[in-house]
Amino acid sequence: MIRFTHVTKEFPRTGFALRDVSFHLARGEFAFLTGPSGAGKSTILKLSYLDERPTSGEVKVAGTSSVTITGRDVPKLRRKLGIIFQDFRLLEDRSVEENIAFALEVTGAPSTGIASRVGKLLTQVGLASKGMALPRELSGGEQQRVAIARALANDPMLIVADEPTGNLDERATRGVFQLLRDINAAGTAVLMATHDLELVRQAKFRTIELNHGQLVFDSGAPAPAAAVGDDA
Amino acid sequence: MRLAWREALLAFRRAPMLSALSVTTIAFSLFAFGLFGLVALNIRKALTEVEDRVEVRAFIVDGTTAEQTGAAIADVRAFPEVASVTMVTPEAALERARRELGEFKDVFDPGILPASLDVRLKEGFRDPATVKAVADRMKTYDFIDDVRYGEEWVQKLYRIRTLSTLAGMLLGLTFAAVAIIIIGSTIRMAVLARAREIAIMRLVGATDSFVRSPFLIEGALKGFLGGLLALLLAWSANAVIGRYVFRADFFDVRLSVLGVLAGALIGLLGSLLSVGRHLRDV
């Protein structure tokens, strides 16, 4: 699903954000991305939805390579992904329903099916009764659920989540994380950056740890002989 | 597309003052253009009426034979520009002069006026240059004494028309440039104000053209409204002039539609020039 091959990313002003990072996330897999602030977690996520391009090396996501992709192909790739942020990134002046419908309208989905699709997504994230609410009328956990519903709108193959529980209390964290687990159980791969080591420990998913832009630990790295399939 | 229209309309609600300013500037640019256009239109109409009366009169030397004039008439009739040639005898010329001069009809003695060939030109050949060319060709006959065709005032009218057209275009273009700049900066502000929304649109997979389209619609819509307002202003001005000064013609439907579309084009151009540049920054 995602394959990083000797990826280095250098920014003109701040220098190296990643150095020679290689890893592979398989279809349907769940992996945590951990490490201290500034370790390069967000850079990895940005590279995986091609908001950034590597300085050297190759990022391959859902069959698309950072080496060959053109600007026109980026939106097509993004429609196969769902992206979630710590700060939710909802449109404040629109209702919950409109926020989710927005993701469908933007991709040119036929307007007839949008309302029922939005209804299903809201039920899936447990917010069926909050469709008309504005984001500011919801709790943090609920807002993140809306963001997740929006991320799911286009049936993504992969969810990229940047500290999705970073702004939430423990209860909300558990709820949102359970939702991500359910989504993963249904076959969607998840790459989730987090500071929450307790969550990482409890969940027993694969963990990729970064420090100073380098990959320092990968609990799921396949042994050399086992690395055969390539579904990136 | 539905979303793009909704977003574009939302922009009017978010910044009503700025939107009104853009619409007004476009309206004034087109209004200036339109006023001078009306002047040009009415001068053109006057010219057509005057042109109907354009006539080349070639005076014939005394003692010219009927054969000579007959041959010349046949000759001149064959000119492609010429509609008709009439031989006016000195008696007929005197008759006409007396009729036209009314109470001064007795100032002419019989035989004082020369015979002439009066040449009328076909439509489309009555501009100063063609009239002069025909007059010059007629001067080449030995028995033609002098050729008159009232050139000064025909040329003057043409000059006024050209000047008013040029002034209208210059003023209109200046205003149009200002309108494009204003539209461009309102679009810039709109892009910056909606940076967050644009970023979200891109994250969920919107193409650049999709992101751009509400802004383009917004610009074109402002231009269209500006065009309508300009048309209304020009129509009111024309009505006022018609009531207190003189009756003037107004643009026909085709020109009116063209004017409104020109407004839409100015608006579209302003946002097109601005949106691409600023979208890269957000």
Coordinates of C-alpha atoms in Angstrom, one line a residue:
Chain A
M1 CA 0.0 0.0 0.0
I2 CA 2.8 2.4 0.9
R3 CA 6.5 1.8 0.1
F4 CA 9.2 4.2 1.0
T5 CA 12.5 3.3 -0.6
H6 CA 15.6 5.2 0.6
V7 CA 13.6 8.4 1.0
T8 CA 15.4 11.5 2.0
K9 CA 13.6 14.8 2.4
E10 CA 15.4 18.1 2.8
F11 CA 13.8 21.5 3.2
P12 CA 15.6 24.6 2.0
R13 CA 15.4 26.4 5.3
T14 CA 15.2 23.8 8.0
G15 CA 17.5 21.1 6.5
F16 CA 16.9 17.4 6.6
A17 CA 13.5 16.1 7.8
L18 CA 14.1 12.5 6.7
R19 CA 17.2 10.6 5.9
D20 CA 17.2 7.4 3.9
V21 CA 13.9 6.0 5.2
S22 CA 12.7 2.7 3.9
F23 CA 9.6 0.8 5.0
H24 CA 6.6 -1.0 3.5
L25 CA 3.0 -1.0 4.7
A26 CA 1.0 -3.8 3.3
R27 CA -2.7 -3.7 2.1
G28 CA -5.0 -3.7 5.1
E29 CA -2.2 -3.3 7.6
F30 CA -2.3 -1.0 10.7
A31 CA 0.9 0.8 11.7
F32 CA 1.8 3.4 14.3
L33 CA 4.3 6.1 13.5
T34 CA 6.0 7.2 16.7
G35 CA 8.8 9.4 17.8
P36 CA 9.4 12.7 19.5
S37 CA 8.3 16.0 17.9
G38 CA 10.4 16.9 14.9
A39 CA 11.3 13.3 14.3
G40 CA 9.8 13.4 10.8
K41 CA 6.4 11.8 11.4
S42 CA 4.4 14.5 9.7
T43 CA 6.8 14.6 6.8
I44 CA 6.3 10.9 6.2
L45 CA 2.5 11.4 6.2
K46 CA 2.8 14.4 3.9
L47 CA 5.0 12.4 1.6
S48 CA 2.4 9.6 1.6
Y49 CA -0.4 11.8 0.3
L50 CA 2.1 13.6 -1.9
D51 CA 1.8 17.0 -0.4
E52 CA 5.5 16.9 -0.5
R53 CA 7.9 15.1 -2.8
P54 CA 11.0 13.3 -1.6
T55 CA 14.4 15.0 -2.3
S56 CA 15.7 11.6 -3.2
G57 CA 14.4 8.0 -3.1
E58 CA 10.9 6.9 -4.0
V59 CA 7.5 6.9 -2.3
K60 CA 5.0 4.6 -3.8
V61 CA 1.3 4.8 -2.6
A62 CA -1.6 2.8 -3.9
G63 CA 0.3 2.0 -7.1
T64 CA 1.4 5.7 -7.7
S65 CA 5.1 6.6 -7.6
S66 CA 6.4 9.9 -6.5
V67 CA 9.0 9.7 -9.3
T68 CA 6.5 9.5 -12.2
I69 CA 3.4 11.2 -10.8
T70 CA 2.3 14.5 -12.4
G71 CA 0.4 17.3 -10.7
R72 CA -2.8 16.2 -12.4
D73 CA -2.6 12.7 -10.9
V74 CA -2.3 13.9 -7.3
P75 CA -6.1 14.5 -6.9
K76 CA -6.8 11.0 -8.2
L77 CA -4.4 9.6 -5.6
R78 CA -6.0 11.6 -2.8
R79 CA -9.4 10.2 -3.6
K80 CA -8.0 6.7 -2.8
L81 CA -6.9 8.0 0.6
G82 CA -8.5 9.4 3.7
I83 CA -6.6 12.0 5.6
I84 CA -7.2 12.9 9.3
F85 CA -5.6 15.6 11.4
Q86 CA -5.2 16.5 15.0
D87 CA -7.1 19.8 14.4
F88 CA -9.9 18.0 12.5
R89 CA -9.9 20.6 9.7
L90 CA -13.6 20.9 9.3
L91 CA -15.3 23.8 7.6
E92 CA -16.6 25.8 10.6
D93 CA -19.4 27.6 8.7
R94 CA -21.0 24.3 7.5
S95 CA -23.0 21.6 9.1
V96 CA -21.7 18.2 9.8
E97 CA -23.6 16.8 6.8
E98 CA -22.3 19.5 4.6
N99 CA -18.7 18.9 5.7
I100 CA -19.0 15.2 4.6
A101 CA -21.0 15.9 1.5
F102 CA -18.3 18.4 0.5
A103 CA -15.7 15.6 0.1
L104 CA -18.1 13.8 -2.2
E105 CA -19.1 16.9 -4.2
V106 CA -15.5 17.9 -4.7
T107 CA -14.8 14.6 -6.4
G108 CA -17.7 15.1 -8.8
A109 CA -19.9 12.4 -7.2
P110 CA -23.4 12.4 -8.6
S111 CA -25.6 14.5 -6.4
T112 CA -28.4 12.0 -6.1
G113 CA -26.5 9.5 -4.0
I114 CA -24.8 12.0 -1.7
A115 CA -27.4 12.4 1.0
S116 CA -27.9 8.7 1.6
R117 CA -24.1 8.1 1.6
V118 CA -23.6 10.9 4.1
G119 CA -26.4 9.3 6.3
K120 CA -24.6 6.0 6.2
L121 CA -21.2 7.5 7.1
L122 CA -22.7 9.4 10.0
T123 CA -24.3 6.2 11.3
Q124 CA -21.0 4.4 10.9
V125 CA -19.1 7.0 13.1
G126 CA -22.0 7.1 15.6
L127 CA -23.2 10.6 14.8
A128 CA -26.5 9.9 13.1
S129 CA -28.4 12.5 15.1
K130 CA -25.8 15.3 14.7
G131 CA -26.0 15.9 11.0
M132 CA -27.4 19.4 11.2
A133 CA -25.0 20.5 13.9
L134 CA -22.1 22.9 13.3
P135 CA -18.6 21.7 14.2
R136 CA -18.3 24.2 17.1
E137 CA -21.4 22.6 18.7
L138 CA -19.7 19.2 18.9
S139 CA -17.1 17.9 21.4
G140 CA -13.5 17.3 20.2
G141 CA -14.2 13.5 19.9
E142 CA -17.3 14.1 17.9
Q143 CA -15.5 16.6 15.5
Q144 CA -12.8 14.0 14.9
R145 CA -15.5 11.4 14.1
V146 CA -16.9 13.9 11.5
A147 CA -13.4 14.2 10.1
I148 CA -13.2 10.4 9.9
A149 CA -16.6 10.1 8.2
R150 CA -15.3 12.7 5.7
A151 CA -12.1 10.6 5.2
L152 CA -14.2 7.5 4.6
A153 CA -16.5 9.2 2.1
N154 CA -14.7 8.0 -1.0
D155 CA -14.1 4.5 0.3
P156 CA -10.3 4.9 0.8
M157 CA -7.8 2.1 0.5
L158 CA -5.7 3.8 3.2
I159 CA -6.2 6.2 6.1
V160 CA -3.4 8.5 6.9
A161 CA -3.9 10.0 10.4
D162 CA -1.7 12.7 11.9
E163 CA -2.1 12.6 15.7
P164 CA -5.8 12.0 15.4
T165 CA -6.2 11.7 19.2
G166 CA -3.8 14.5 20.1
N167 CA -6.5 16.9 21.1
L168 CA -8.8 14.5 22.7
D169 CA -9.4 13.3 26.3
E170 CA -8.9 9.7 27.2
R171 CA -12.5 8.6 26.7
A172 CA -12.7 10.3 23.3
T173 CA -9.3 8.9 22.4
R174 CA -10.5 5.4 23.0
G175 CA -13.6 6.0 21.0
V176 CA -11.8 7.4 18.0
F177 CA -9.1 4.8 18.1
Q178 CA -11.7 2.0 18.3
L179 CA -13.3 3.5 15.2
L180 CA -10.0 3.4 13.4
R181 CA -9.6 -0.2 14.4
D182 CA -13.0 -1.1 13.0
I183 CA -12.2 0.7 9.8
N184 CA -9.0 -1.3 9.6
A185 CA -10.8 -4.5 10.4
A186 CA -13.0 -3.9 7.4
G187 CA -9.9 -3.9 5.2
T188 CA -8.6 -0.3 5.0
A189 CA -4.9 0.2 5.8
V190 CA -4.1 2.8 8.5
L191 CA -0.9 4.7 9.0
M192 CA -1.3 6.7 12.2
A193 CA 1.2 9.1 13.7
T194 CA 0.9 9.4 17.5
H195 CA 2.6 10.5 20.7
D196 CA 0.4 8.3 22.8
L197 CA 2.7 5.5 23.8
E198 CA 0.1 4.0 26.1
L199 CA -2.2 3.6 23.1
V200 CA 0.6 2.0 21.1
R201 CA 1.5 -0.4 23.9
Q202 CA -2.1 -1.5 24.4
A203 CA -3.0 -1.9 20.7
K204 CA -0.1 -4.2 19.7
F205 CA 0.0 -3.0 16.2
R206 CA 3.1 -2.6 14.1
T207 CA 5.2 0.4 15.3
I208 CA 7.6 2.4 13.2
E209 CA 9.7 4.7 15.3
L210 CA 11.5 7.8 14.0
N211 CA 14.2 9.9 15.6
H212 CA 16.0 12.9 14.0
G213 CA 14.5 12.0 10.6
Q214 CA 15.8 8.4 10.7
L215 CA 13.9 5.2 11.1
V216 CA 15.2 3.7 14.3
F217 CA 12.8 0.9 15.0
D218 CA 10.2 -1.1 13.0
S219 CA 8.4 -3.8 14.9
G220 CA 6.9 -5.2 11.7
A221 CA 9.9 -5.1 9.4
P222 CA 9.8 -8.4 7.5
A223 CA 12.9 -10.6 7.6
P224 CA 14.8 -10.3 4.3
A225 CA 13.6 -13.7 3.0
A226 CA 10.0 -12.9 3.7
A227 CA 9.9 -9.7 1.7
V228 CA 8.3 -11.0 -1.5
G229 CA 4.9 -9.4 -2.1
D230 CA 4.8 -5.8 -3.4
D231 CA 1.4 -4.3 -3.4
A232 CA 2.5 -0.7 -3.1
Chain B
M1 CA -20.6 22.3 -11.0
R2 CA -23.4 22.8 -8.6
L3 CA -20.9 23.2 -5.8
A4 CA -18.9 25.7 -7.8
W5 CA -21.9 27.9 -8.3
R6 CA -22.9 27.6 -4.7
E7 CA -19.4 28.6 -3.6
A8 CA -19.3 31.5 -6.1
L9 CA -22.6 32.8 -4.8
L10 CA -21.5 32.5 -1.2
A11 CA -18.6 34.8 -2.0
F12 CA -21.1 37.6 -2.6
R13 CA -22.6 37.1 0.8
R14 CA -19.2 37.0 2.5
A15 CA -17.8 40.2 1.0
P16 CA -20.8 42.3 -0.2
M17 CA -19.0 45.7 -0.2
L18 CA -16.0 44.4 -2.3
S19 CA -18.4 42.6 -4.6
A20 CA -20.4 45.8 -5.1
L21 CA -17.2 47.7 -5.8
S22 CA -16.0 45.2 -8.4
V23 CA -19.4 45.3 -10.1
T24 CA -19.5 49.1 -10.1
T25 CA -16.1 49.4 -11.6
I26 CA -16.9 47.1 -14.4
A27 CA -20.2 48.9 -14.9
F28 CA -18.4 52.3 -15.1
S29 CA -15.8 51.0 -17.6
L30 CA -18.6 49.7 -19.8
F31 CA -20.7 52.7 -19.3
A32 CA -17.9 55.0 -20.5
F33 CA -17.4 52.7 -23.4
G34 CA -21.1 52.6 -24.0
L35 CA -21.6 56.4 -23.9
F36 CA -19.0 57.0 -26.6
G37 CA -20.4 54.1 -28.4
L38 CA -23.8 55.8 -28.5
V39 CA -22.2 59.0 -29.8
A40 CA -20.5 57.0 -32.5
L41 CA -23.7 55.1 -33.3
N42 CA -25.8 58.2 -33.7
I43 CA -23.1 60.0 -35.8
R44 CA -23.0 56.9 -38.0
K45 CA -26.8 57.1 -38.4
A46 CA -26.6 60.8 -39.2
L47 CA -23.8 60.0 -41.7
T48 CA -25.9 57.4 -43.4
E49 CA -28.7 60.0 -43.8
V50 CA -26.2 62.5 -45.1
E51 CA -24.6 60.0 -47.3
D52 CA -27.9 59.4 -49.0
R53 CA -27.7 62.9 -50.3
V54 CA -24.1 62.7 -51.3
E55 CA -23.8 63.8 -54.9
V56 CA -21.0 64.6 -57.2
R57 CA -21.8 67.5 -59.4
A58 CA -19.5 68.0 -62.5
F59 CA -20.0 71.3 -64.3
I60 CA -19.8 71.2 -68.1
V61 CA -18.0 73.8 -70.2
D62 CA -20.2 75.8 -72.5
G63 CA -20.2 74.5 -76.0
T64 CA -19.7 70.9 -75.2
T65 CA -21.6 68.7 -77.8
A66 CA -24.4 66.3 -76.9
E67 CA -22.3 63.5 -78.3
Q68 CA -19.4 64.3 -75.9
T69 CA -21.7 64.4 -72.8
G70 CA -23.6 61.3 -74.0
A71 CA -20.4 59.3 -74.3
A72 CA -19.3 60.6 -70.9
I73 CA -22.6 59.7 -69.3
A74 CA -22.3 56.1 -70.6
D75 CA -18.7 56.0 -69.4
V76 CA -19.5 57.2 -65.9
R77 CA -22.5 55.0 -65.5
A78 CA -20.1 52.1 -66.0
F79 CA -18.1 53.0 -62.9
P80 CA -18.8 50.4 -60.2
E81 CA -19.4 53.0 -57.6
V82 CA -22.0 54.9 -59.6
A83 CA -25.8 54.4 -59.1
S84 CA -27.1 57.0 -61.6
V85 CA -26.0 59.9 -63.8
T86 CA -28.3 62.7 -64.7
M87 CA -27.7 65.4 -67.2
V88 CA -28.9 68.8 -65.9
T89 CA -29.3 71.4 -68.5
P90 CA -28.7 75.1 -67.7
E91 CA -32.4 75.6 -67.7
A92 CA -33.0 72.8 -65.3
A93 CA -30.2 74.1 -63.1
L94 CA -31.8 77.5 -62.9
E95 CA -35.2 76.0 -62.2
R96 CA -33.7 73.9 -59.3
A97 CA -31.7 76.9 -57.9
R98 CA -34.8 79.1 -57.9
R99 CA -36.8 76.3 -56.2
E100 CA -34.1 75.8 -53.5
L101 CA -33.5 79.5 -52.8
G102 CA -37.1 80.5 -52.3
E103 CA -37.3 84.2 -51.9
F104 CA -33.9 84.9 -53.4
K105 CA -35.0 83.1 -56.6
D106 CA -34.6 86.2 -58.7
V107 CA -30.8 86.6 -58.1
F108 CA -30.1 84.3 -61.0
D109 CA -30.3 85.4 -64.6
P110 CA -31.2 82.9 -67.2
G111 CA -28.1 81.2 -68.6
I112 CA -25.8 82.1 -65.7
L113 CA -25.7 78.5 -64.4
P114 CA -23.7 75.9 -66.3
A115 CA -25.0 72.5 -67.3
S116 CA -23.8 69.7 -65.1
L117 CA -23.7 65.9 -64.7
D118 CA -25.2 64.9 -61.4
V119 CA -23.8 61.6 -60.2
R120 CA -25.3 59.6 -57.3
L121 CA -23.3 56.9 -55.7
K122 CA -24.3 53.4 -54.6
E123 CA -24.6 52.6 -51.0
G124 CA -21.3 51.7 -49.4
F125 CA -19.4 54.0 -51.8
R126 CA -20.3 57.3 -50.2
D127 CA -17.4 57.8 -47.9
P128 CA -15.1 60.7 -48.5
A129 CA -12.3 58.7 -50.1
T130 CA -14.6 57.1 -52.7
V131 CA -16.4 60.3 -53.4
K132 CA -13.2 62.0 -54.0
A133 CA -11.9 59.3 -56.3
V134 CA -15.0 59.5 -58.4
A135 CA -14.8 63.3 -58.5
D136 CA -11.1 63.1 -59.5
R137 CA -11.9 60.6 -62.4
M138 CA -14.6 63.0 -63.7
K139 CA -12.1 65.9 -63.7
T140 CA -10.1 64.1 -66.3
Y141 CA -12.7 64.9 -69.0
D142 CA -11.7 68.0 -71.0
F143 CA -15.2 69.4 -71.0
I144 CA -15.6 69.2 -67.2
D145 CA -14.9 72.6 -65.7
D146 CA -15.2 71.9 -62.0
V147 CA -16.4 69.1 -59.7
R148 CA -18.1 69.8 -56.3
Y149 CA -19.2 67.3 -53.7
G150 CA -19.3 69.1 -50.3
E151 CA -16.2 67.3 -49.0
E152 CA -15.5 69.4 -45.9
W153 CA -18.6 68.6 -43.8
V154 CA -18.6 64.9 -44.9
Q155 CA -15.0 64.6 -43.7
K156 CA -15.8 66.5 -40.5
L157 CA -18.6 64.1 -39.6
Y158 CA -16.3 61.2 -40.3
R159 CA -13.6 62.7 -38.1
I160 CA -16.0 63.2 -35.2
R161 CA -17.2 59.6 -35.5
T162 CA -13.6 58.3 -35.5
L163 CA -12.7 60.5 -32.6
S164 CA -15.6 59.5 -30.4
T165 CA -15.0 55.8 -31.2
L166 CA -11.4 56.2 -30.2
A167 CA -12.1 58.2 -27.1
G168 CA -14.7 55.6 -26.0
M169 CA -12.3 52.8 -26.6
L170 CA -9.5 54.5 -24.8
L171 CA -11.6 55.4 -21.8
G172 CA -13.4 52.0 -21.8
L173 CA -10.1 50.2 -22.0
T174 CA -8.6 52.2 -19.1
F175 CA -11.7 51.5 -17.0
A176 CA -11.5 47.8 -18.1
A177 CA -7.9 47.6 -16.9
V178 CA -8.9 49.1 -13.6
A179 CA -11.8 46.7 -13.3
I180 CA -9.5 43.7 -14.1
I181 CA -7.1 44.9 -11.4
I182 CA -9.9 45.3 -8.8
I183 CA -11.5 42.0 -9.7
G184 CA -8.0 40.4 -9.4
S185 CA -7.4 41.8 -5.9
T186 CA -10.8 40.8 -4.7
I187 CA -10.2 37.3 -5.9
R188 CA -6.9 37.4 -4.2
M189 CA -8.5 38.3 -0.9
A190 CA -11.1 35.7 -1.5
V191 CA -8.5 33.0 -2.1
L192 CA -6.5 34.0 1.0
A193 CA -9.7 34.1 3.1
R194 CA -10.6 30.6 1.9
A195 CA -7.1 29.2 2.1
R196 CA -8.2 26.7 4.7
E197 CA -11.1 25.6 2.7
I198 CA -9.0 25.3 -0.4
A199 CA -6.5 23.2 1.5
I200 CA -9.3 20.9 2.6
M201 CA -10.6 20.6 -0.9
R202 CA -7.2 19.6 -2.2
L203 CA -6.8 17.0 0.6
V204 CA -10.1 15.3 -0.3
G205 CA -9.0 15.1 -3.9
A206 CA -10.3 18.2 -5.7
T207 CA -8.6 19.0 -9.0
D208 CA -7.1 22.4 -9.5
S209 CA -9.7 23.3 -12.1
F210 CA -12.4 22.4 -9.6
V211 CA -10.8 24.6 -6.9
R212 CA -10.5 27.4 -9.5
S213 CA -14.0 27.2 -10.9
P214 CA -15.9 29.0 -8.1
F215 CA -13.5 31.9 -8.4
L216 CA -13.9 32.1 -12.1
I217 CA -17.6 31.9 -11.9
E218 CA -17.5 34.7 -9.2
G219 CA -15.5 36.9 -11.5
A220 CA -17.6 36.3 -14.6
L221 CA -20.8 36.8 -12.6
K222 CA -19.5 40.2 -11.2
G223 CA -18.6 41.1 -14.8
F224 CA -22.0 40.1 -16.0
L225 CA -23.8 42.2 -13.3
G226 CA -21.5 45.1 -14.1
G227 CA -22.4 44.8 -17.8
L228 CA -26.1 44.8 -16.9
L229 CA -25.7 47.9 -14.7
A230 CA -23.7 49.6 -17.5
L231 CA -26.5 48.9 -19.9
L232 CA -29.1 50.3 -17.5
L233 CA -26.9 53.4 -16.9
A234 CA -26.5 53.9 -20.7
W235 CA -30.1 53.4 -21.3
S236 CA -31.1 56.0 -18.6
A237 CA -28.6 58.5 -20.0
N238 CA -30.0 58.0 -23.5
A239 CA -33.5 58.4 -22.2
V240 CA -32.6 61.7 -20.4
I241 CA -30.9 63.0 -23.5
G242 CA -33.9 61.9 -25.6
R243 CA -36.2 63.7 -23.4
Y244 CA -34.4 67.0 -22.9
V245 CA -31.9 67.4 -25.8
F246 CA -32.7 65.3 -28.9
R247 CA -33.9 61.9 -29.8
A248 CA -31.0 59.5 -30.1
D249 CA -30.8 55.9 -31.2
F250 CA -29.9 53.2 -28.6
F251 CA -28.0 50.0 -29.1
D252 CA -29.9 47.1 -30.7
V253 CA -30.3 43.8 -28.9
R254 CA -27.2 42.3 -30.4
L255 CA -25.0 45.2 -29.2
S256 CA -26.6 45.2 -25.8
V257 CA -26.0 41.5 -25.3
L258 CA -22.4 41.9 -26.6
G259 CA -21.8 44.7 -24.0
V260 CA -23.1 42.6 -21.1
L261 CA -21.0 39.6 -22.4
A262 CA -18.0 42.0 -22.5
G263 CA -18.5 42.7 -18.8
A264 CA -18.6 38.9 -18.1
L265 CA -15.3 38.6 -20.1
I266 CA -13.6 41.4 -18.1
G267 CA -14.6 39.7 -14.9
L268 CA -13.5 36.3 -16.0
L269 CA -10.2 37.7 -17.2
G270 CA -9.6 39.5 -13.9
S271 CA -10.1 36.4 -11.8
L272 CA -8.3 34.1 -14.3
L273 CA -5.2 36.3 -14.1
S274 CA -5.4 36.3 -10.3
V275 CA -6.6 32.9 -9.2
G276 CA -3.8 30.7 -10.6
R277 CA -1.1 32.9 -9.1
H278 CA -2.6 33.0 -5.7
L279 CA -3.7 29.4 -5.5
R280 CA -0.1 28.4 -5.7
D281 CA 0.5 30.3 -2.5
V282 CA -2.1 28.6 -0.3

